[in-house]
Short mmCIF file of C-alpha atoms and ligand atoms in Angstrom, two decimals:
data_model
loop_
_atom_site.label_atom_id
_atom_site.label_comp_id
_atom_site.label_asym_id
_atom_site.label_seq_id
_atom_site.Cartn_x
_atom_site.Cartn_y
_atom_site.Cartn_z
CA UNK A 1 -34.48 122.85 -20.64
CA UNK A 2 -35.30 121.29 -24.00
CA UNK A 3 -31.77 119.99 -24.23
CA UNK A 4 -32.09 118.31 -20.84
CA UNK A 5 -35.30 116.58 -21.83
CA UNK A 6 -33.61 115.48 -25.06
CA UNK A 7 -30.71 113.91 -23.17
CA UNK A 8 -33.12 112.21 -20.80
CA UNK A 9 -35.11 110.83 -23.71
CA UNK A 10 -31.94 109.41 -25.27
CA UNK A 11 -30.84 107.91 -21.95
CA UNK A 12 -34.31 106.47 -21.49
CA UNK A 13 -34.26 104.92 -24.95
CA UNK A 14 -30.80 103.44 -24.39
CA UNK A 15 -31.81 102.00 -21.05
CA UNK A 16 -34.91 100.43 -22.58
CA UNK A 17 -32.78 98.93 -25.32
CA UNK A 18 -30.28 97.53 -22.81
CA UNK A 19 -33.08 96.11 -20.68
CA UNK A 20 -34.63 94.53 -23.74
CA UNK A 21 -31.39 92.94 -24.91
CA UNK A 22 -30.61 91.65 -21.44
CA UNK A 23 -34.00 90.01 -21.16
CA UNK A 24 -33.75 88.46 -24.62
CA UNK A 25 -30.23 87.21 -24.11
CA UNK A 26 -30.70 85.70 -20.66
CA UNK A 27 -34.13 84.04 -20.72
CA UNK A 28 -34.33 81.57 -17.88
CA UNK A 29 -31.06 79.78 -17.48
CA UNK A 30 -28.57 80.41 -14.75
CA UNK A 31 -25.82 78.19 -16.06
CA UNK A 32 -23.48 81.13 -15.99
CA UNK A 33 -24.21 83.74 -13.35
CA UNK A 34 -25.64 86.98 -14.66
CA UNK A 35 -25.10 88.96 -11.47
CA UNK A 36 -22.51 88.95 -8.74
CA UNK A 37 -23.69 88.44 -5.17
CA UNK A 38 -21.75 90.63 -2.74
CA UNK A 39 -23.19 89.26 0.45
CA UNK A 40 -23.04 86.07 2.47
CA UNK A 41 -21.66 83.01 0.67
CA UNK A 42 -23.98 80.27 1.94
CA UNK A 43 -27.62 80.48 3.00
CA UNK A 44 -29.34 77.57 4.75
CA UNK A 45 -33.07 77.88 5.45
CA UNK A 46 -34.52 75.22 7.77
CA UNK A 47 -38.32 75.05 7.81
CA UNK A 48 -40.24 73.02 10.37
CA UNK A 49 -43.62 72.63 8.69
CA UNK A 50 -46.37 73.29 11.26
CA UNK A 51 -43.78 73.84 14.02
CA UNK A 52 -45.11 76.42 16.48
CA UNK A 53 -43.69 77.23 19.90
CA UNK A 54 -45.79 74.44 21.49
CA UNK A 55 -44.17 71.81 19.28
CA UNK A 56 -40.72 73.15 20.19
CA UNK A 57 -41.61 73.32 23.91
CA UNK A 58 -42.88 69.72 24.11
CA UNK A 59 -39.84 68.38 22.27
CA UNK A 60 -37.61 70.28 24.70
CA UNK A 61 -39.52 68.83 27.69
CA UNK A 62 -38.88 65.35 26.29
CA UNK A 63 -35.20 65.81 25.41
CA UNK A 64 -34.01 68.45 27.87
CA UNK A 65 -32.10 70.62 25.41
CA UNK A 66 -32.58 71.55 21.77
CA UNK A 67 -30.01 72.90 19.32
CA UNK A 68 -32.53 75.61 18.42
CA UNK A 69 -31.92 77.10 21.86
CA UNK A 70 -28.36 77.87 20.78
CA UNK A 71 -29.51 80.17 17.98
CA UNK A 72 -28.51 83.62 19.26
CA UNK A 73 -31.29 85.67 17.58
CA UNK A 74 -35.01 84.89 17.58
CA UNK A 75 -38.34 86.51 16.83
CA UNK A 76 -41.92 85.84 15.80
CA UNK A 77 -43.17 85.42 12.26
CA UNK A 78 -46.71 86.44 11.37
CA UNK A 79 -47.99 83.99 8.79
CA UNK A 80 -51.26 85.39 7.37
CA UNK A 81 -51.86 85.06 3.64
CA UNK A 82 -54.19 86.91 1.25
CA UNK A 83 -56.76 84.18 2.06
CA UNK A 84 -56.91 85.32 5.70
CA UNK A 85 -55.21 84.84 9.07
CA UNK A 86 -54.77 81.08 8.55
CA UNK A 87 -52.34 80.21 5.78
CA UNK A 88 -51.45 76.93 4.11
CA UNK A 89 -47.92 75.80 3.29
CA UNK A 90 -48.20 77.04 -0.31
CA UNK A 91 -48.96 80.69 0.52
CA UNK A 92 -46.66 80.69 3.57
CA UNK A 93 -43.85 79.14 1.53
CA UNK A 94 -44.42 81.61 -1.30
CA UNK A 95 -44.10 84.49 1.17
CA UNK A 96 -40.81 83.07 2.50
CA UNK A 97 -39.46 82.27 -0.97
CA UNK A 98 -40.53 85.42 -2.84
CA UNK A 99 -41.43 88.27 -0.46
CA UNK A 100 -45.01 88.29 -1.80
CA UNK A 101 -48.24 87.50 0.02
CA UNK A 102 -50.49 85.32 -2.10
CA UNK A 103 -53.63 83.18 -1.81
CA UNK A 104 -53.60 79.73 -0.22
CA UNK A 105 -52.72 76.88 -2.62
CA UNK A 106 -50.70 79.13 -4.97
CA UNK A 107 -47.05 78.19 -5.57
CA UNK A 108 -44.81 81.26 -6.16
CA UNK A 109 -47.47 82.93 -8.24
CA UNK A 110 -49.69 85.96 -7.56
CA UNK A 111 -52.82 87.35 -9.13
CA UNK A 112 -52.51 90.67 -10.94
CA UNK A 113 -55.88 91.92 -12.14
CA UNK A 114 -57.14 88.34 -12.39
CA UNK A 115 -54.05 87.10 -14.24
CA UNK A 116 -51.66 84.58 -12.67
CA UNK A 117 -48.07 85.90 -12.69
CA UNK A 118 -44.90 84.00 -11.70
CA UNK A 119 -42.81 85.48 -8.91
CA UNK A 120 -39.03 85.01 -8.74
CA UNK A 121 -37.75 83.10 -5.71
CA UNK A 122 -34.71 83.25 -3.42
CA UNK A 123 -33.45 80.02 -4.98
CA UNK A 124 -33.66 81.54 -8.47
CA UNK A 125 -31.90 84.64 -7.16
CA UNK A 126 -29.12 82.42 -5.77
CA UNK A 127 -28.84 80.60 -9.11
CA UNK A 128 -28.60 83.89 -11.03
CA UNK A 129 -25.71 84.86 -8.81
CA UNK A 130 -23.88 81.61 -9.53
CA UNK A 131 -24.59 79.71 -6.32
CA UNK A 132 -25.35 76.00 -6.14
CA UNK A 133 -28.87 75.22 -4.94
CA UNK A 134 -30.59 72.43 -3.05
CA UNK A 135 -33.98 71.36 -1.70
CA UNK A 136 -34.35 68.61 0.91
CA UNK A 137 -37.51 67.38 2.64
CA UNK A 138 -39.21 64.44 4.34
CA UNK A 139 -42.38 65.01 2.30
CA UNK A 140 -42.73 64.51 -1.43
CA UNK A 141 -40.19 66.83 -3.07
CA UNK A 142 -43.15 68.14 -5.09
CA UNK A 143 -45.04 69.14 -1.92
CA UNK A 144 -45.77 72.83 -1.30
CA UNK A 145 -42.75 73.87 0.80
CA UNK A 146 -39.98 72.65 -1.53
CA UNK A 147 -42.12 73.51 -4.58
CA UNK A 148 -42.31 77.24 -3.83
CA UNK A 149 -38.55 77.65 -4.21
CA UNK A 150 -38.22 76.29 -7.76
CA UNK A 151 -41.59 76.10 -9.49
CA UNK A 152 -44.52 78.33 -10.35
CA UNK A 153 -48.03 76.93 -10.54
CA UNK A 154 -51.46 78.21 -9.65
CA UNK A 155 -52.38 75.19 -7.53
CA UNK A 156 -50.15 73.09 -5.26
CA UNK A 157 -51.96 69.91 -6.32
CA UNK A 158 -50.30 70.07 -9.78
CA UNK A 159 -47.44 67.94 -8.47
CA UNK A 160 -46.48 66.30 -11.77
CA UNK A 161 -46.02 69.76 -13.30
CA UNK A 162 -44.05 70.83 -10.20
CA UNK A 163 -41.79 67.78 -10.65
CA UNK A 164 -41.09 68.82 -14.24
CA UNK A 165 -40.33 72.42 -13.25
CA UNK A 166 -37.96 71.38 -10.42
CA UNK A 167 -35.92 69.51 -13.04
CA UNK A 168 -36.20 72.34 -15.58
CA UNK A 169 -34.82 74.73 -12.95
CA UNK A 170 -31.76 72.49 -12.60
CA UNK A 171 -31.74 72.65 -8.81
CA UNK A 172 -28.43 70.88 -8.06
CA UNK A 173 -29.70 68.71 -5.22
CA UNK A 174 -33.29 67.47 -4.89
CA UNK A 175 -33.77 64.98 -2.02
CA UNK A 176 -37.07 63.72 -0.61
CA UNK A 177 -40.01 61.46 -1.30
CA UNK A 178 -42.46 61.63 -4.20
CA UNK A 179 -41.18 59.08 -6.70
CA UNK A 180 -44.76 58.69 -7.93
CA UNK A 181 -44.87 62.29 -9.23
CA UNK A 182 -41.93 61.74 -11.63
CA UNK A 183 -43.17 60.07 -14.81
CA UNK A 184 -40.92 58.66 -17.54
CA UNK A 185 -40.88 61.96 -19.43
CA UNK A 186 -39.72 63.93 -16.38
CA UNK A 187 -37.08 61.34 -15.51
CA UNK A 188 -35.82 61.45 -19.12
CA UNK A 189 -35.65 65.23 -18.90
CA UNK A 190 -33.71 64.85 -15.64
CA UNK A 191 -31.14 62.55 -17.22
CA UNK A 192 -30.83 64.83 -20.27
CA UNK A 193 -30.22 67.74 -17.87
CA UNK A 194 -27.34 65.81 -16.33
CA UNK A 195 -29.04 64.47 -13.21
CA UNK A 196 -28.03 61.29 -11.45
CA UNK A 197 -31.25 59.69 -10.20
CA UNK A 198 -31.00 57.65 -7.00
CA UNK A 199 -33.51 55.77 -4.84
CA UNK A 200 -31.73 54.09 -1.90
CA UNK A 201 -29.72 54.82 1.23
CA UNK A 202 -26.64 53.10 -0.25
CA UNK A 203 -26.85 55.14 -3.43
CA UNK A 204 -27.14 58.30 -1.32
CA UNK A 205 -24.00 57.39 0.59
CA UNK A 206 -21.90 57.01 -2.56
CA UNK A 207 -23.38 59.54 -4.97
CA UNK A 208 -21.39 62.42 -6.42
CA UNK A 209 -22.11 64.87 -9.24
CA UNK A 210 -23.34 68.34 -10.11
CA UNK A 211 -27.04 67.38 -10.32
CA UNK A 212 -28.57 64.71 -8.10
CA UNK A 213 -32.24 63.75 -7.82
CA UNK A 214 -32.86 61.46 -4.82
CA UNK A 215 -36.36 60.01 -4.54
CA UNK A 216 -36.42 57.79 -1.47
CA UNK A 217 -40.11 56.98 -1.18
CA UNK A 218 -43.21 56.70 -3.40
CA UNK A 219 -45.02 59.44 -1.48
CA UNK A 220 -43.85 61.09 1.77
CA UNK A 221 -40.92 59.51 3.64
CA UNK A 222 -42.07 57.33 6.55
CA UNK A 223 -42.50 58.98 9.96
CA UNK A 224 -39.38 58.71 12.15
CA UNK A 225 -41.22 56.23 14.43
CA UNK A 226 -42.08 53.91 11.53
CA UNK A 227 -38.67 53.69 9.88
CA UNK A 228 -36.29 50.76 9.53
CA UNK A 229 -32.53 50.68 8.91
CA UNK A 230 -32.95 51.17 5.17
CA UNK A 231 -34.95 54.39 5.48
CA UNK A 232 -33.14 57.58 4.54
CA UNK A 233 -33.40 60.23 7.26
CA UNK A 234 -33.45 64.03 7.08
CA UNK A 235 -29.96 64.33 8.59
CA UNK A 236 -28.49 61.85 6.05
CA UNK A 237 -29.94 63.90 3.21
CA UNK A 238 -28.81 67.23 4.68
CA UNK A 239 -25.22 66.08 5.21
CA UNK A 240 -24.98 64.79 1.65
CA UNK A 241 -26.61 67.91 0.22
CA UNK A 242 -24.07 70.18 1.92
CA UNK A 243 -21.19 67.91 0.89
CA UNK A 244 -22.27 68.21 -2.76
CA UNK A 245 -23.19 71.90 -2.73
CA UNK A 246 -20.18 73.28 -0.87
CA UNK A 247 -17.96 72.43 -3.84
CA UNK A 248 -19.30 75.52 -5.63
CA UNK A 249 -16.81 78.37 -5.04
CA UNK A 250 -19.67 80.91 -5.25
CA UNK A 251 -21.43 79.26 -2.30
CA UNK A 252 -24.83 77.64 -2.02
CA UNK A 253 -28.47 78.12 -1.15
CA UNK A 254 -30.11 75.18 0.65
CA UNK A 255 -33.63 74.72 2.02
CA UNK A 256 -34.27 71.76 4.33
CA UNK A 257 -37.80 70.99 5.49
CA UNK A 258 -38.92 68.89 8.45
CA UNK A 259 -42.08 68.34 6.48
CA UNK A 260 -43.96 65.80 8.55
CA UNK A 261 -44.15 67.74 11.82
CA UNK A 262 -47.23 69.23 10.18
CA UNK A 263 -48.73 65.83 9.28
CA UNK A 264 -48.22 64.58 12.85
CA UNK A 265 -49.97 67.72 14.16
CA UNK A 266 -52.91 67.22 11.77
CA UNK A 267 -53.36 63.75 13.32
CA UNK A 268 -52.77 65.13 16.86
CA UNK A 269 -50.02 62.49 17.03
CA UNK A 270 -47.89 63.92 19.83
CA UNK A 271 -45.25 61.14 19.85
CA UNK A 272 -44.60 61.76 16.14
CA UNK A 273 -44.60 65.53 16.66
CA UNK A 274 -41.77 65.04 19.15
CA UNK A 275 -39.88 62.52 17.00
CA UNK A 276 -40.14 64.63 13.83
CA UNK A 277 -39.22 67.86 15.64
CA UNK A 278 -36.23 66.10 17.26
CA UNK A 279 -35.01 64.92 13.86
CA UNK A 280 -35.42 68.47 12.53
CA UNK A 281 -33.49 69.81 15.54
CA UNK A 282 -30.64 67.36 14.83
CA UNK A 283 -30.42 69.00 11.40
CA UNK A 284 -30.40 72.43 13.07
CA UNK A 285 -27.45 71.25 15.20
CA UNK A 286 -25.54 69.97 12.19
CA UNK A 287 -26.06 73.20 10.22
CA UNK A 288 -25.15 75.35 13.22
CA UNK A 289 -21.87 73.46 13.56
CA UNK A 290 -21.25 73.91 9.84
CA UNK A 291 -21.86 77.66 10.14
CA UNK A 292 -19.57 77.93 13.14
CA UNK A 293 -16.78 76.39 11.08
CA UNK A 294 -17.70 78.18 7.84
CA UNK A 295 -18.23 81.76 8.99
CA UNK A 296 -19.69 82.94 5.71
CA UNK A 297 -22.88 80.92 6.27
CA UNK A 298 -26.28 82.24 7.39
CA UNK A 299 -28.61 79.70 9.03
CA UNK A 300 -32.29 80.60 9.41
CA UNK A 301 -34.68 78.31 11.31
CA UNK A 302 -38.40 79.00 11.08
CA UNK A 303 -41.83 77.48 10.58
CA UNK A 304 -44.25 78.27 7.79
CA UNK A 305 -47.29 78.14 10.12
CA UNK A 306 -48.54 76.35 13.24
CA UNK A 307 -50.71 73.25 13.03
CA UNK A 308 -53.16 71.95 15.61
CA UNK A 309 -52.86 74.65 18.28
CA UNK A 310 -50.69 72.41 20.45
CA UNK A 311 -50.12 73.16 24.11
CA UNK A 312 -48.90 71.41 27.23
CA UNK A 313 -51.68 70.82 29.78
CA UNK A 314 -55.18 69.34 29.82
CA UNK A 315 -58.44 69.85 31.70
CA UNK A 316 -57.30 67.45 34.35
CA UNK A 317 -54.15 69.37 35.13
CA UNK A 318 -52.08 66.19 34.86
CA UNK A 319 -48.41 66.89 34.16
CA UNK A 320 -47.00 66.02 30.77
CA UNK A 321 -45.75 62.40 30.71
CA UNK A 322 -42.58 62.72 28.64
CA UNK A 323 -41.50 59.13 29.41
CA UNK A 324 -44.72 57.82 27.93
CA UNK A 325 -44.34 60.06 24.85
CA UNK A 326 -40.81 58.77 24.26
CA UNK A 327 -41.87 55.13 24.74
CA UNK A 328 -44.52 55.18 21.97
CA UNK A 329 -43.15 53.03 19.16
CA UNK A 330 -45.30 53.88 16.11
CA UNK A 331 -47.11 56.76 14.47
CA UNK A 332 -50.85 57.12 14.92
CA UNK A 333 -51.11 56.58 11.18
CA UNK A 334 -49.49 53.13 11.48
CA UNK A 335 -51.75 52.16 14.39
CA UNK A 336 -54.83 53.30 12.46
CA UNK A 337 -53.77 51.24 9.46
CA UNK A 338 -53.40 48.09 11.56
CA UNK A 339 -56.80 48.57 13.15
CA UNK A 340 -58.40 49.23 9.76
CA UNK A 341 -56.88 46.00 8.50
CA UNK A 342 -58.64 44.05 11.26
CA UNK A 343 -56.38 44.56 14.30
CA UNK A 344 -58.08 44.69 17.69
CA UNK A 345 -57.96 48.32 18.93
CA UNK A 346 -57.00 47.37 22.51
CA UNK A 347 -54.20 45.08 21.35
CA UNK A 348 -52.78 47.45 18.73
CA UNK A 349 -52.68 50.43 21.11
CA UNK A 350 -51.23 48.27 23.92
CA UNK A 351 -48.52 46.91 21.60
CA UNK A 352 -47.23 50.33 20.49
CA UNK A 353 -47.94 52.50 23.55
CA UNK A 354 -48.23 50.22 26.58
CA UNK A 355 -51.59 51.85 27.40
CA UNK A 356 -54.82 50.00 28.27
CA UNK A 357 -57.77 51.66 26.54
CA UNK A 358 -60.91 52.40 28.57
CA UNK A 359 -64.31 51.26 27.31
CA UNK A 360 -65.16 54.84 26.27
CA UNK A 361 -61.91 55.10 24.32
CA UNK A 362 -62.63 51.85 22.48
CA UNK A 363 -66.11 53.19 21.72
CA UNK A 364 -64.60 56.42 20.32
CA UNK A 365 -62.29 54.40 18.06
CA UNK A 366 -65.16 52.21 16.79
CA UNK A 367 -67.23 55.30 16.01
CA UNK A 368 -64.34 56.78 14.04
CA UNK A 369 -64.00 53.56 12.03
CA UNK A 370 -67.52 54.10 10.71
CA UNK A 371 -66.80 57.66 9.56
CA UNK A 372 -66.51 58.63 5.88
CA UNK A 373 -63.49 60.80 6.69
CA UNK A 374 -60.40 58.72 5.96
CA UNK A 375 -58.49 60.57 8.69
CA UNK A 376 -61.16 60.06 11.39
CA UNK A 377 -59.65 56.93 12.91
CA UNK A 378 -56.11 58.34 13.12
CA UNK A 379 -57.52 61.58 14.52
CA UNK A 380 -59.43 59.69 17.24
CA UNK A 381 -56.34 57.71 18.28
CA UNK A 382 -54.30 60.93 18.30
CA UNK A 383 -56.84 62.67 20.54
CA UNK A 384 -56.90 59.74 22.99
CA UNK A 385 -53.12 59.45 23.20
CA UNK A 386 -52.39 63.18 23.54
CA UNK A 387 -54.95 63.46 26.36
CA UNK A 388 -53.27 60.50 28.09
CA UNK A 389 -49.81 62.09 27.96
CA UNK A 390 -50.94 65.52 29.15
CA UNK A 391 -51.02 67.67 26.00
CA UNK A 392 -53.89 68.95 23.93
CA UNK A 393 -54.47 70.21 20.40
CA UNK A 394 -57.33 72.62 19.73
CA UNK A 395 -57.95 71.29 16.20
CA UNK A 396 -56.76 69.09 13.35
CA UNK A 397 -56.04 72.04 11.08
CA UNK A 398 -53.65 75.00 10.80
CA UNK A 399 -53.87 77.97 13.15
CA UNK A 400 -52.95 81.63 12.70
CA UNK A 401 -50.52 81.56 15.65
CA UNK A 402 -47.25 83.39 15.05
CA UNK A 403 -44.33 80.97 14.70
CA UNK A 404 -40.71 81.18 15.85
CA UNK A 405 -37.80 82.34 13.70
CA UNK A 406 -34.16 81.93 14.76
CA UNK A 407 -30.92 82.95 13.09
CA UNK A 408 -27.19 82.42 13.25
CA UNK A 409 -24.49 83.89 11.01
CA UNK A 410 -23.85 87.12 9.08
CA UNK A 411 -26.88 89.40 9.37
CA UNK A 412 -28.42 87.33 12.20
CA UNK A 413 -29.52 90.47 14.09
CA UNK A 414 -32.11 91.31 11.43
CA UNK A 415 -34.23 88.30 12.37
CA UNK A 416 -35.86 89.41 15.60
CA UNK A 417 -39.03 91.03 16.90
CA UNK A 418 -42.44 90.64 15.28
CA UNK A 419 -42.25 90.29 11.53
CA UNK A 420 -43.94 88.65 8.55
CA UNK A 421 -42.54 86.01 6.19
CA UNK A 422 -42.34 88.62 3.43
CA UNK A 423 -39.94 90.75 5.54
CA UNK A 424 -37.79 87.72 6.22
CA UNK A 425 -37.61 86.81 2.54
CA UNK A 426 -36.42 90.29 1.54
CA UNK A 427 -33.89 90.36 4.36
CA UNK A 428 -32.42 87.05 3.22
CA UNK A 429 -32.25 88.38 -0.36
CA UNK A 430 -30.57 91.56 0.90
CA UNK A 431 -27.98 89.65 2.97
CA UNK A 432 -27.29 87.29 0.07
CA UNK A 433 -26.91 90.06 -2.56
CA UNK A 434 -25.56 93.01 -0.58
CA UNK A 435 -24.50 91.69 2.83
CA UNK A 436 -27.44 93.39 4.53
CA UNK A 437 -25.83 96.77 4.94
CA UNK A 438 -25.75 99.52 2.38
CA UNK A 439 -26.43 103.18 2.91
CA UNK A 440 -28.30 104.74 0.05
CA UNK A 441 -29.68 108.13 -0.85
CA UNK A 442 -33.15 107.85 -2.30
CA UNK A 443 -34.65 110.94 -3.92
CA UNK A 444 -37.55 109.07 -5.46
CA UNK A 445 -37.83 107.05 -8.65
CA UNK A 446 -36.21 108.76 -11.65
CA UNK A 447 -37.36 109.02 -15.24
CA UNK A 448 -34.94 106.36 -16.56
CA UNK A 449 -36.13 102.75 -16.43
CA UNK A 450 -34.55 101.16 -13.35
CA UNK A 451 -33.38 104.40 -11.74
CA UNK A 452 -34.84 103.85 -8.27
CA UNK A 453 -33.02 106.77 -6.61
CA UNK A 454 -33.44 109.43 -9.28
CA UNK A 455 -29.75 110.12 -10.01
CA UNK A 456 -30.04 109.51 -13.77
CA UNK A 457 -27.84 106.40 -13.78
CA UNK A 458 -28.26 102.72 -13.02
CA UNK A 459 -26.06 101.35 -10.27
CA UNK A 460 -26.27 98.89 -7.38
CA UNK A 461 -28.06 101.46 -5.20
CA UNK A 462 -31.02 101.17 -7.57
CA UNK A 463 -31.10 97.39 -7.17
CA UNK A 464 -30.80 97.74 -3.40
CA UNK A 465 -33.61 100.31 -3.19
CA UNK A 466 -35.85 98.28 -5.48
CA UNK A 467 -35.30 95.17 -3.35
CA UNK A 468 -35.90 96.84 -0.02
CA UNK A 469 -38.68 99.27 -0.84
CA UNK A 470 -40.60 97.93 -3.82
CA UNK A 471 -40.39 94.11 -4.03
CA UNK A 472 -43.79 92.62 -3.18
CA UNK A 473 -45.91 95.20 -5.02
CA UNK A 474 -48.65 93.94 -7.33
CA UNK A 475 -50.30 97.29 -8.02
CA UNK A 476 -47.88 99.82 -9.45
CA UNK A 477 -48.25 103.57 -9.86
CA UNK A 478 -46.70 105.25 -12.91
CA UNK A 479 -43.35 105.85 -11.16
CA UNK A 480 -43.15 102.30 -9.85
CA UNK A 481 -43.81 100.93 -13.33
CA UNK A 482 -40.32 102.16 -14.24
CA UNK A 483 -38.86 99.62 -11.78
CA UNK A 484 -40.86 96.77 -13.31
CA UNK A 485 -38.01 95.90 -15.66
CA UNK A 486 -39.67 92.91 -17.34
CA UNK A 487 -43.07 94.64 -17.50
CA UNK A 488 -45.01 91.78 -15.91
CA UNK A 489 -47.04 94.07 -13.65
CA UNK A 490 -45.23 93.30 -10.39
CA UNK A 491 -41.90 94.19 -8.79
CA UNK A 492 -40.08 91.03 -7.74
CA UNK A 493 -36.54 89.66 -7.37
CA UNK A 494 -36.29 89.37 -11.18
CA UNK A 495 -36.45 93.18 -11.47
CA UNK A 496 -33.65 93.43 -8.90
CA UNK A 497 -31.60 90.97 -10.98
CA UNK A 498 -32.22 92.99 -14.15
CA UNK A 499 -31.18 96.25 -12.52
CA UNK A 500 -28.01 94.56 -11.19
CA UNK A 501 -27.25 93.25 -14.68
CA UNK A 502 -27.51 96.79 -16.06
CA UNK A 503 -25.40 98.18 -13.23
CA UNK A 504 -22.68 95.63 -13.88
CA UNK A 505 -22.60 95.71 -17.68
ZN1 ZN B 601 -50.69 71.16 7.15
#
């Protein structure tokens, strides 16, 4: 018996030593892969920010058919965060990117006994396994949804710091708005890290290279309805991103966000909701086609949360007027700006929507102009227009409604039923690393660091068990502490990576 304990102690010491050396040697840099992914080659995650079933339904009523309808598997995502049933994009995105619930505003960080701890993301996991990575959005590239995949900060408003971290992470493709968040220092760092930095549609068309930073707008990209021929669209960016990323023989991980569906919902701007969701659905169609031709590609379509509580139907029971919705030629935000700059409300609304405002509606707009809330005017116009076209929002903020998730490709059948973002994250990690299917024998955590199944050795089963049963934990019992390979108080994808490194070395 003493002999056995002695052997165990030696094994334990060796495993600690190996873990220590691995962590010292690797640090954070995924230039050369440190683990080998055995699952699906390409993962594309498409996120419609604020896109609930109502937003999808109204866009379908306007256009007849959506590409999303061709996704063979679908389910509902619960979106609650540690702040409560109503999440923001930071906590929802963190759950999708890391498998951890966190508090609103936090970007891929969690609190462990009051301390803020970074949590490893799916994009980092992809990078560690040698895949190319990309983030594409119509918002600022430093906004919450792209940020959660390749930065770690306590508060989403730290966008200049997020910009720096996106570059530090060497994400191969970064396309979106947000030029204003990249100061000279960050741009210098980008160029030193090998990035080509581009700003225009022409440059996007011709660009090539391993690292490309495309900043196509000072802040968010313009709404679809407000664009001109020089504006870069979400589909342009997605096509180029895939063209650049697919050159990597190990495959790629790409997140594309239809980021302004949410903004349109906040303003109750139904015409923009439809236009932004349609653009997002065009991207869904393109990626579906790509996955049909490239079988080793998983496409996931989901929303981070719902915004506005949008539904077809009003008090008056008037049918939805899809022709009117499709004939509106500007966003509510553009109309509000023109009125604020002295435009006559009746004329501005008539010009862009063809509608004649009633006296009460003009009164409502004038009242909103006197409000201290800078969004009040846009909100008032949005309320008037949505009522006129037969839809209604219950609020200007996020709701706790479950949102749709759809999947196509290897492992698609996992993404169905009622689930939470954290389940989806871990399933994507599992499919990417292990192909989604592995039968393991778990006898409980062993005495050796990293031995998740208690068989006194470290192999891929331990990484698999750690991923599927323990990732997401922020309070660890004494057994679980032996799976916290980097001793940061949580079990996240980094611990899975470290166990895989030990299994493979
Ligand atoms: Zn929002």
